[in-house]
mmCIF file of C-alpha atoms in Angstrom:
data_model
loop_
_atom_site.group_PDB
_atom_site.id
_atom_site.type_symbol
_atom_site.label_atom_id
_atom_site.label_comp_id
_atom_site.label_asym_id
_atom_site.label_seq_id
_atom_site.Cartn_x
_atom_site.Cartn_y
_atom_site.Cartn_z
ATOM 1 C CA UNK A 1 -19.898 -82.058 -67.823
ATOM 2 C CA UNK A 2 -16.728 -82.535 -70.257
ATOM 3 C CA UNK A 3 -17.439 -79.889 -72.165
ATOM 4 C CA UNK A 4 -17.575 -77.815 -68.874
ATOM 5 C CA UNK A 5 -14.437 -79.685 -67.579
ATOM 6 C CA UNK A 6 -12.501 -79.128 -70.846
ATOM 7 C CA UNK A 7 -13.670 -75.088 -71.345
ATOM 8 C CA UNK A 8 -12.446 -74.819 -67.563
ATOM 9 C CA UNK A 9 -9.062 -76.047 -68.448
ATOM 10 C CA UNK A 10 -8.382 -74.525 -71.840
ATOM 11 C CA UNK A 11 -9.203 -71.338 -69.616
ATOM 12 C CA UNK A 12 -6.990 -71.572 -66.477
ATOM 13 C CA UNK A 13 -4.520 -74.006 -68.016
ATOM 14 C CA UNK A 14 -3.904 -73.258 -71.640
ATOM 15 C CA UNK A 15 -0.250 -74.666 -72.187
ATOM 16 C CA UNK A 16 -0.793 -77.936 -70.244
ATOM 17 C CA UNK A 17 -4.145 -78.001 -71.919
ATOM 18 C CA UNK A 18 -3.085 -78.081 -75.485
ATOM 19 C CA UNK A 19 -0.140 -79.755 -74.984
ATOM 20 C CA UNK A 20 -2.130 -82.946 -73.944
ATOM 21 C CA UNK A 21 -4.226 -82.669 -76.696
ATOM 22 C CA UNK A 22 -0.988 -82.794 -79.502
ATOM 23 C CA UNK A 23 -0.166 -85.691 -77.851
ATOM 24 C CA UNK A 24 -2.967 -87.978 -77.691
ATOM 25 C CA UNK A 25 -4.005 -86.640 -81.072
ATOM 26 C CA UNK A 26 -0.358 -86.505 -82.728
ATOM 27 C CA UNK A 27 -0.982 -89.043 -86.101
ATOM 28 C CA UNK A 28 -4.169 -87.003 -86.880
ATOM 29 C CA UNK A 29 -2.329 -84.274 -88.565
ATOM 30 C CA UNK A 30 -6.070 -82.179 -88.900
ATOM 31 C CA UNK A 31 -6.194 -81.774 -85.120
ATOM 32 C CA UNK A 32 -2.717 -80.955 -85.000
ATOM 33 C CA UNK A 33 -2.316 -78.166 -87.062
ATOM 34 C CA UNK A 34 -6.159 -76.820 -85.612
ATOM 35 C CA UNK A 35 -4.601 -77.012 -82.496
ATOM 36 C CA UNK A 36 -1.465 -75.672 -83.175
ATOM 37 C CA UNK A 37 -2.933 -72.671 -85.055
ATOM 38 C CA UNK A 38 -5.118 -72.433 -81.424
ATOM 39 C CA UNK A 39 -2.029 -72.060 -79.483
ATOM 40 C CA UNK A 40 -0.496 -69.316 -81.560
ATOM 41 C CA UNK A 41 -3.928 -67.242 -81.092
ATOM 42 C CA UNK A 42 -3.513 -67.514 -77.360
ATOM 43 C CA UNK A 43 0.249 -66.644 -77.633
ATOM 44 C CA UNK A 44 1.523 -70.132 -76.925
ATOM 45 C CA UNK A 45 4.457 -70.988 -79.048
ATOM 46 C CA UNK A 46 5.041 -74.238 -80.891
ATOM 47 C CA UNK A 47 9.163 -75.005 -80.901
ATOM 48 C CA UNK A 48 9.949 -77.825 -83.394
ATOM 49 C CA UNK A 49 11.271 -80.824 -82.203
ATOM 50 C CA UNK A 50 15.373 -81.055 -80.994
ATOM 51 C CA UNK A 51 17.415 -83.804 -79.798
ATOM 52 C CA UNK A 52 18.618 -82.053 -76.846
ATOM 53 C CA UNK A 53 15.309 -80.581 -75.896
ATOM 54 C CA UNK A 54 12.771 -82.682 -76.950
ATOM 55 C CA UNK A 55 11.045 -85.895 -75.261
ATOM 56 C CA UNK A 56 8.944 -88.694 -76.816
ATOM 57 C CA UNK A 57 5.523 -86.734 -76.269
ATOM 58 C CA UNK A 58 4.623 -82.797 -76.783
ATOM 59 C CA UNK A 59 6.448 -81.136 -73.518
ATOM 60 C CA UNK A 60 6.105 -78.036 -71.894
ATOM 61 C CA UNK A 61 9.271 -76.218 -71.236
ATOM 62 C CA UNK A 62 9.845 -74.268 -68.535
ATOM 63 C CA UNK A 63 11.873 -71.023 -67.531
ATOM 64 C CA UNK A 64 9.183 -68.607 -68.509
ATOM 65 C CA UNK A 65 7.920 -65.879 -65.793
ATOM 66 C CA UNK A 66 5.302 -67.038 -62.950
ATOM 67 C CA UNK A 67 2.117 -67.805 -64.981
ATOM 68 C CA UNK A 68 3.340 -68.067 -68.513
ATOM 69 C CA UNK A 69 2.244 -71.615 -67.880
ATOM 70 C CA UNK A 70 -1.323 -70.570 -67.395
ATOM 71 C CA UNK A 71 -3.483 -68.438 -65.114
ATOM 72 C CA UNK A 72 -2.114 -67.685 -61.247
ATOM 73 C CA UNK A 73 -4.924 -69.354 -58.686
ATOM 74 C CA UNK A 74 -5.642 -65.724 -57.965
ATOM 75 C CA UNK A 75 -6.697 -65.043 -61.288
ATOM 76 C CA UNK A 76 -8.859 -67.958 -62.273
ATOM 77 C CA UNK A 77 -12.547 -66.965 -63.293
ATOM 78 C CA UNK A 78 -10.663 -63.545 -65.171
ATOM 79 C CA UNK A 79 -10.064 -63.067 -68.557
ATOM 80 C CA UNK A 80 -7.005 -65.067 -69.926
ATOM 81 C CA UNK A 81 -4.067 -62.377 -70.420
ATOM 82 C CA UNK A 82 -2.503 -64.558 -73.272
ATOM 83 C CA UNK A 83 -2.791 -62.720 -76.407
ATOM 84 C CA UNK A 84 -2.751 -63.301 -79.585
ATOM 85 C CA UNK A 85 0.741 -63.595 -81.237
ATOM 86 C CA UNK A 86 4.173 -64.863 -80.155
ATOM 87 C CA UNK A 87 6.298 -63.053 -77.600
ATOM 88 C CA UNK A 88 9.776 -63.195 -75.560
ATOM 89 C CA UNK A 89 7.422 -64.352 -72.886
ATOM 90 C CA UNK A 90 5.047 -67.136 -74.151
ATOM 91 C CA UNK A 91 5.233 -70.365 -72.354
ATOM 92 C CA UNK A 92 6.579 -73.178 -75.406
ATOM 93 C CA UNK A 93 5.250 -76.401 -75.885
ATOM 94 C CA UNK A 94 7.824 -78.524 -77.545
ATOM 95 C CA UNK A 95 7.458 -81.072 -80.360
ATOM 96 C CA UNK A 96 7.331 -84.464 -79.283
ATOM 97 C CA UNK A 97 10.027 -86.825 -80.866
ATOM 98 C CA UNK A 98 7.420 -89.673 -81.621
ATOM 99 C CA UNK A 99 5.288 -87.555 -83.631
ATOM 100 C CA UNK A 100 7.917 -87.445 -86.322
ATOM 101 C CA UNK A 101 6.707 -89.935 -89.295
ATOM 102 C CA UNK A 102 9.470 -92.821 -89.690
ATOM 103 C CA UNK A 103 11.306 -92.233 -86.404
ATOM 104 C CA UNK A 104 9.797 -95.172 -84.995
ATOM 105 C CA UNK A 105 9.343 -94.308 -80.625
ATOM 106 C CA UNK A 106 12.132 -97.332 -80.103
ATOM 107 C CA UNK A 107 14.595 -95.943 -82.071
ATOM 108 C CA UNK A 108 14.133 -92.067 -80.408
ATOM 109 C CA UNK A 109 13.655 -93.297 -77.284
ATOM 110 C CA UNK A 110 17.388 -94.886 -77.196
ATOM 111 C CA UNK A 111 18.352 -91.467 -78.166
ATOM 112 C CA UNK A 112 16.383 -89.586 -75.430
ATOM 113 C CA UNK A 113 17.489 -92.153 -72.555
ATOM 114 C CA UNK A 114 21.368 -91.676 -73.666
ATOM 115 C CA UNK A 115 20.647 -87.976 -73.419
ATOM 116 C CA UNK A 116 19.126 -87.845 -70.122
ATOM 117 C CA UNK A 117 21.401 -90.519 -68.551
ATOM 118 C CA UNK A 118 25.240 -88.886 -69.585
ATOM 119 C CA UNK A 119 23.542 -85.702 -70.865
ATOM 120 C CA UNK A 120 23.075 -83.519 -74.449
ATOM 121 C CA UNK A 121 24.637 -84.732 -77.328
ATOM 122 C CA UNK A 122 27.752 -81.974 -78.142
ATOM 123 C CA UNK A 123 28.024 -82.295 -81.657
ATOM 124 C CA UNK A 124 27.459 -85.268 -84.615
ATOM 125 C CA UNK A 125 31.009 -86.732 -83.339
ATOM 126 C CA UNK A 126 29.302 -86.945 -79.893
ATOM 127 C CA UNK A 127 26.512 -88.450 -80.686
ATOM 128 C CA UNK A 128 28.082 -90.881 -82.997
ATOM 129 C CA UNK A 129 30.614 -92.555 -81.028
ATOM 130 C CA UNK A 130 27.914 -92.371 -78.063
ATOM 131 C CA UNK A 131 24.650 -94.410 -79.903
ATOM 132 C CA UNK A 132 25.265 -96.762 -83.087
ATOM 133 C CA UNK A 133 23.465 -94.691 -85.204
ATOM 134 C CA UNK A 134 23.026 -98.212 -87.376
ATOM 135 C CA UNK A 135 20.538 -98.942 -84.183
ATOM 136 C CA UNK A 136 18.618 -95.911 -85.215
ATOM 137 C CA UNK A 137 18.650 -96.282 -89.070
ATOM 138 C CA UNK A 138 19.473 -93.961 -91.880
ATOM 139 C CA UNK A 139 15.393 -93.294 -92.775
ATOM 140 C CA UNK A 140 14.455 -92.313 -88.990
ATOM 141 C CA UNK A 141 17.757 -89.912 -88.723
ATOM 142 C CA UNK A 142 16.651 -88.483 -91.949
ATOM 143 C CA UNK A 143 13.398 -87.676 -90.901
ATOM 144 C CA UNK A 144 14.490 -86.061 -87.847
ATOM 145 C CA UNK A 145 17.271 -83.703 -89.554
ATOM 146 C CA UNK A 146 14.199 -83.002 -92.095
ATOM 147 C CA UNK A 147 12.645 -80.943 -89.515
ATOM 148 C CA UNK A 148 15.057 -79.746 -87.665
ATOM 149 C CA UNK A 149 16.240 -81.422 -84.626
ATOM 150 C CA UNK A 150 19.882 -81.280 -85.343
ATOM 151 C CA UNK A 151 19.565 -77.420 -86.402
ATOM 152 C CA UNK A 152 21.756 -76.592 -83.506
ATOM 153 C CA UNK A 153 25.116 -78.108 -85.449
ATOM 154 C CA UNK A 154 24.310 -76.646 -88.402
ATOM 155 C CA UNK A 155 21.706 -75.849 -91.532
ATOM 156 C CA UNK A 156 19.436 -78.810 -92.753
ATOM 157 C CA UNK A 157 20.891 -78.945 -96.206
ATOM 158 C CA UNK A 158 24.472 -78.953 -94.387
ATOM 159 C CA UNK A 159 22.950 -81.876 -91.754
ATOM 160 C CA UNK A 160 21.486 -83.944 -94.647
ATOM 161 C CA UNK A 161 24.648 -83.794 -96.437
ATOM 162 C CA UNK A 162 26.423 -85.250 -92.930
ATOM 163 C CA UNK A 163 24.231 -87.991 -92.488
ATOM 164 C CA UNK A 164 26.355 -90.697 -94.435
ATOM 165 C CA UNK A 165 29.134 -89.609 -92.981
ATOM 166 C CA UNK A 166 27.599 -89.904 -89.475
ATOM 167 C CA UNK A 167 26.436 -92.864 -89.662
ATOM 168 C CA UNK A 168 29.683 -94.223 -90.979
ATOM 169 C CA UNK A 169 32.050 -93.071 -88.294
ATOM 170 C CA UNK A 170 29.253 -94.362 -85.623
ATOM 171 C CA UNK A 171 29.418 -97.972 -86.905
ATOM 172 C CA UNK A 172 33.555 -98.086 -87.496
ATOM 173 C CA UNK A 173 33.492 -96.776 -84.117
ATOM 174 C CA UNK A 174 31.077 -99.293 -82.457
ATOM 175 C CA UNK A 175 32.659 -102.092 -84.491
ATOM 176 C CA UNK A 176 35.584 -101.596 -83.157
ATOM 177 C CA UNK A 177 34.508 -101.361 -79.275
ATOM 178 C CA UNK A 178 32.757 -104.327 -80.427
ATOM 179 C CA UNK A 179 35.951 -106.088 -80.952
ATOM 180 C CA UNK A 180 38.704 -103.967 -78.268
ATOM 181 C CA UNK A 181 40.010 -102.050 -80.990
ATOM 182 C CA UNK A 182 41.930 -99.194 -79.821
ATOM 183 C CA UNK A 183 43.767 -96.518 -81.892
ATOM 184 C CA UNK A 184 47.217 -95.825 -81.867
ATOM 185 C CA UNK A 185 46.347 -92.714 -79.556
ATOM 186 C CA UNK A 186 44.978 -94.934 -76.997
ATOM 187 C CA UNK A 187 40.922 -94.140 -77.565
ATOM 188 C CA UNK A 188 38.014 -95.918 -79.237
ATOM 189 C CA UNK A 189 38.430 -93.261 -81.697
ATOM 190 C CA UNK A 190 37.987 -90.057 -80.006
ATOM 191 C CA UNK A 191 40.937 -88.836 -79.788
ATOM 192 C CA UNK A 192 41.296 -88.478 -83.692
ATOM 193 C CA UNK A 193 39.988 -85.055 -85.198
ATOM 194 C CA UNK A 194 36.942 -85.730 -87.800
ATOM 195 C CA UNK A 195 35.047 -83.420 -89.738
ATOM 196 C CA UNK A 196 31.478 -84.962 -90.061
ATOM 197 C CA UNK A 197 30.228 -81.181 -91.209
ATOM 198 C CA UNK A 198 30.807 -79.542 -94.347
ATOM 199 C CA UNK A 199 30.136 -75.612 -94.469
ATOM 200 C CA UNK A 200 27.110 -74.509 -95.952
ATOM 201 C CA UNK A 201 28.618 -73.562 -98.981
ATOM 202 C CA UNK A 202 30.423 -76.623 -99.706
ATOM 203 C CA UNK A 203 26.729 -78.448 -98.688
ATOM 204 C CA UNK A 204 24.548 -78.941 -101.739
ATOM 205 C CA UNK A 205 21.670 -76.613 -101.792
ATOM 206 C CA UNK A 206 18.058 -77.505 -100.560
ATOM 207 C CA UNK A 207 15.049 -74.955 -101.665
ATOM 208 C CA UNK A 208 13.340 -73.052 -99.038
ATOM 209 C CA UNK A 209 10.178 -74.683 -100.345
ATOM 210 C CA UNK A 210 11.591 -77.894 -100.357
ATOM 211 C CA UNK A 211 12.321 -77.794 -96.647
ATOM 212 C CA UNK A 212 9.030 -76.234 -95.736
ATOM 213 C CA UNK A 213 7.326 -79.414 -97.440
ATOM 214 C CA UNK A 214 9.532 -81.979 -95.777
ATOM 215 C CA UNK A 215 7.951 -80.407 -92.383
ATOM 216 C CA UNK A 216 4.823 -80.733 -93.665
ATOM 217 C CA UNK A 217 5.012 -84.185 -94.814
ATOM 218 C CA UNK A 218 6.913 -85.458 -91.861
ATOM 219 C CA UNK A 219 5.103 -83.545 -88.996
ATOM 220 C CA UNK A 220 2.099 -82.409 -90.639
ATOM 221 C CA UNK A 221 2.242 -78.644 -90.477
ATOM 222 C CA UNK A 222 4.540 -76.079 -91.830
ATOM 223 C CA UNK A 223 6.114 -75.183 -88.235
ATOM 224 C CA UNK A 224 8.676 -72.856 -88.944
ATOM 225 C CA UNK A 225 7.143 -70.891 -91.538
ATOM 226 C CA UNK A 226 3.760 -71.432 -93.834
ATOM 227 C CA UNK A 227 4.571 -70.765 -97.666
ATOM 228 C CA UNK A 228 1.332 -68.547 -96.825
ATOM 229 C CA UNK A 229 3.205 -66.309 -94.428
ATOM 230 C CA UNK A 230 4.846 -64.062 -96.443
ATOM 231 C CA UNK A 231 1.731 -63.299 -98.709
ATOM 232 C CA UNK A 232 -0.886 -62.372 -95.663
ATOM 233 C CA UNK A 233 0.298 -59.196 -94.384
ATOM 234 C CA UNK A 234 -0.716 -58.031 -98.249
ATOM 235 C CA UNK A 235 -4.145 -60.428 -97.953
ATOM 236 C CA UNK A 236 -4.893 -59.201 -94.507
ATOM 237 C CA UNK A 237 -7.672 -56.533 -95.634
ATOM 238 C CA UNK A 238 -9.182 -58.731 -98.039
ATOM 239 C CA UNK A 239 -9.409 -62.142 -96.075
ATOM 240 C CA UNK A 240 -12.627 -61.583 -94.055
ATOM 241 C CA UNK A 241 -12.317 -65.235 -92.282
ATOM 242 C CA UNK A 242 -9.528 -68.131 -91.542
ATOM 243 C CA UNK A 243 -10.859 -72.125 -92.398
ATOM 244 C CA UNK A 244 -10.086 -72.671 -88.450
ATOM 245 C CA UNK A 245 -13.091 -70.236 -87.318
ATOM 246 C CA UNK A 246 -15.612 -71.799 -90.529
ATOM 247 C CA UNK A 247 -18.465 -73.858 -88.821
ATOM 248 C CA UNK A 248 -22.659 -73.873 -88.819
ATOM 249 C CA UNK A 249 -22.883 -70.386 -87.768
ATOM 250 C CA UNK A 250 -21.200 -69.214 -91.449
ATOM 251 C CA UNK A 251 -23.848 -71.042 -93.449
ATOM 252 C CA UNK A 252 -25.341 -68.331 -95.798
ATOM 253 C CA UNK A 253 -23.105 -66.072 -94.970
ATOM 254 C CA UNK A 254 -20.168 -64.563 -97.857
ATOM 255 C CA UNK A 255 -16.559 -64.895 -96.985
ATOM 256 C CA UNK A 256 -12.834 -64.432 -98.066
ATOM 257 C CA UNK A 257 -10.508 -66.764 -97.656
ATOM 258 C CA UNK A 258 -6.683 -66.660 -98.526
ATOM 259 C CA UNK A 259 -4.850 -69.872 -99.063
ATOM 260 C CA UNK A 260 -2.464 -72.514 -100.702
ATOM 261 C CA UNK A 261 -3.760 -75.667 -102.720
ATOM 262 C CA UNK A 262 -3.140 -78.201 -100.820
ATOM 263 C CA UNK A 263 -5.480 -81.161 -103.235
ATOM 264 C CA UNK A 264 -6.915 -81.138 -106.136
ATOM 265 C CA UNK A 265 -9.125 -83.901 -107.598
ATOM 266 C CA UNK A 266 -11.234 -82.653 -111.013
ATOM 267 C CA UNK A 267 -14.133 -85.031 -112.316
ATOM 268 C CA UNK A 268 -16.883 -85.342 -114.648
ATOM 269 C CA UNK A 269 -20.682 -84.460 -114.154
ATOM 270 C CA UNK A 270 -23.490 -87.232 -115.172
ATOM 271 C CA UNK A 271 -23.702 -84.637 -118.449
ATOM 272 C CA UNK A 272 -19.983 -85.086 -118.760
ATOM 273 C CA UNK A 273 -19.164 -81.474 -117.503
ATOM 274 C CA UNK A 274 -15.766 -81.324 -116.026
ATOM 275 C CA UNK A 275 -15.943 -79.822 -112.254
ATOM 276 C CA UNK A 276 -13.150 -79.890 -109.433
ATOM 277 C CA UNK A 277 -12.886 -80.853 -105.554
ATOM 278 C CA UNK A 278 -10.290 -78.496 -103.992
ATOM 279 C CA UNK A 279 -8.444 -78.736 -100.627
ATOM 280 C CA UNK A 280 -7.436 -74.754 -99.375
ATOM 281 C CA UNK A 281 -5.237 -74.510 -96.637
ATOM 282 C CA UNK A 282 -4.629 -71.439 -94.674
ATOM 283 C CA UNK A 283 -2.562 -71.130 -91.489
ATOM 284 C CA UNK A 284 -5.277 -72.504 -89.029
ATOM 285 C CA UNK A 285 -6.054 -75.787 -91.205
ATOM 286 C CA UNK A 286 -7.886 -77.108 -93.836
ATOM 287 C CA UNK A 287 -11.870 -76.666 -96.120
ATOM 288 C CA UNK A 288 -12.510 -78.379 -98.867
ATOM 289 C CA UNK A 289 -14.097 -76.242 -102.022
ATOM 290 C CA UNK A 290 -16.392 -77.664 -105.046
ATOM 291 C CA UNK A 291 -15.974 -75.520 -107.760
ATOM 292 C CA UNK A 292 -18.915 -76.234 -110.031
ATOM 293 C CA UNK A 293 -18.690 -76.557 -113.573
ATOM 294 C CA UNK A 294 -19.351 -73.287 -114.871
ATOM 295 C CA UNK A 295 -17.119 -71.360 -112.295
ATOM 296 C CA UNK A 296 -14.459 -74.499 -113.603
ATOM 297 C CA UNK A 297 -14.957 -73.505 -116.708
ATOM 298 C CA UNK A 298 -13.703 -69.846 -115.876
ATOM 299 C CA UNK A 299 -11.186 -70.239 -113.637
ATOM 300 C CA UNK A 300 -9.265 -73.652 -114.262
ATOM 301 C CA UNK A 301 -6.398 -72.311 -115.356
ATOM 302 C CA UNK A 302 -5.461 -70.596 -112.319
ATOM 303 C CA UNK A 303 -6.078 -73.100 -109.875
ATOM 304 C CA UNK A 304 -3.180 -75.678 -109.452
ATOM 305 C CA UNK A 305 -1.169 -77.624 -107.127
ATOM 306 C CA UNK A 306 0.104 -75.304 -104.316
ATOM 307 C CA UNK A 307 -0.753 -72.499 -106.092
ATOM 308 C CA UNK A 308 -1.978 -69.400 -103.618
ATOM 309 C CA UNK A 309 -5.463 -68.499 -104.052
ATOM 310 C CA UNK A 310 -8.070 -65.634 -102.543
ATOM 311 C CA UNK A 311 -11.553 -67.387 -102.603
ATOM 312 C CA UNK A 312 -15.080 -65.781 -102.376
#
């Protein structure tokens, strides 16, 4: 009966459908990026979390055309017309704020319930003289710029760069509301111009890597862009599966797979042969490889930490 229940939904309700399931399973970072990688296949786009946009839990935002949110009444027991790939069109499910490692849910949610109560945050002045940022903490507002919810106001490196700076002019400003400061101009500290921003060329520079791993780490999947994505339109007619379609029916069967090692544990037979335990990741998730040790033996050399790798 669930499975029926379940298949019936996915069907006629794909965006609400998969957006429940990020949230209930948003620590397992396996199930997120399977289901992630399932809502790209059915067109359904993925936006990465922003403090003006996003909520505690994975959201659906609406806006989109009648039906991007699933199937019409009058077209229920049809084919889905969500296709694969993104479009203008696709409904988005936006990344919950709680789902970010080390921004504990107290500390966003005083952030979300300033938002919705006097509205989005304008710029880091704003939201520094409007939430002591010391409330929040230096390690969950790190996290958060990390993967991108302050990308509005300017590049991560430039945002990272800020956040000292931020936090700084939040607490000299709260202190001193604290005690009925006021400035010479009559404010809290508004009314004095401050430059929390450097440019981006005066901001110290971040590799493009280096971002794309701080997603990973912090949200569990490479949202914006896979280190893989570049390299499969020239895999594309070689790879002959993805790990995210791999199950019982594949046993016996030969396959390609394109993808970036993600773990790599080597060990020793019982006859003191050295052998490996790999983990490949692809774009829809995760397989684990044992590469015995005569196939070791003749390929060791090429297989390393986050290396890119097409395996028969």
């Amino acid at each position: 009966v669930i499975c029926c229940q379940t298949a019936y939904l996915k069907a006629h309700y794909p965006v609400e459908y998969i957006a429940a399931l990020l949230t209930v399973d948003h620590a397992d970072t396996e199930k997120v990026a399977k289901y992630i990688a399932d809502a790209r296949h059915l067109g359904i786009t993925v936006a990465p979390p922003s403090l003006n946009q996003a909520l505690l839990n994975f959201t659906i935002e609406d806006g989109q055309k009648e039906g991007a949110r699933g199937q019409r009444p009058e077209t229920r027991g049809k084919r889905t017309s969500l296709t694969p790939g993104p479009s203008p069109l696709a409904p988005t499910i936006r990344y919950g704020l709680a789902a970010i490692k080390n921004a504990g849910e107290g500390a966003v949610q005083l952030l979300i319930d300033e938002r919705l109560a006097n509205g989005p945050f304008k710029d880091p002045i704003d939201l520094a003289e409007r939430i002591d940022l010391r409330r929040i903490g230096k390690r969950a507002l790190e996290s958060m710029v990390k993967v991108g919810c302050f990308d509005e106001w300017g590049t991560r490196p430039q945002m990272i760069d800020a956040l000292d700076r931020m936090i700084g002019h939040s607490g000299s400003t709260h202190a001193a509301a604290a005690v009925g400061q006021l400035t010479l101009f009559g404010g809290n500290g508004g009314s004095i111009a401050v430059n929390l921003v450097r440019t981006e060329k005066d901001a110290p520079k971040i590799e493009r890597r280096q971002l794309l791993d701080w997603e990973k780490e912090l949200i569990g999947v490479y949202l914006s862009e896979h280190p893989l994505q570049e390299k499969l339109a020239d895999l594309q007619e070689i790879v002959t599966a993805h790990t995210g379609e791999l199950d019982a029916t594949w046993n016996g069967k030969g396959v390609t797979l394109a993808g970036i090692v993600a773990g790599l544990r080597t060990l020793n037979t019982k006859k003191g042969q050295p052998m490996a335990f790999v983990t490949l990741e692809d774009l829809e998730g995760k397989i684990d490889l044992v590469f015995f040790p005569k196939v070791w033996a003749a390929c060791r050399e090429l297989v390393q930490p986050n290396q890119i790798l097409v395996v028969r």
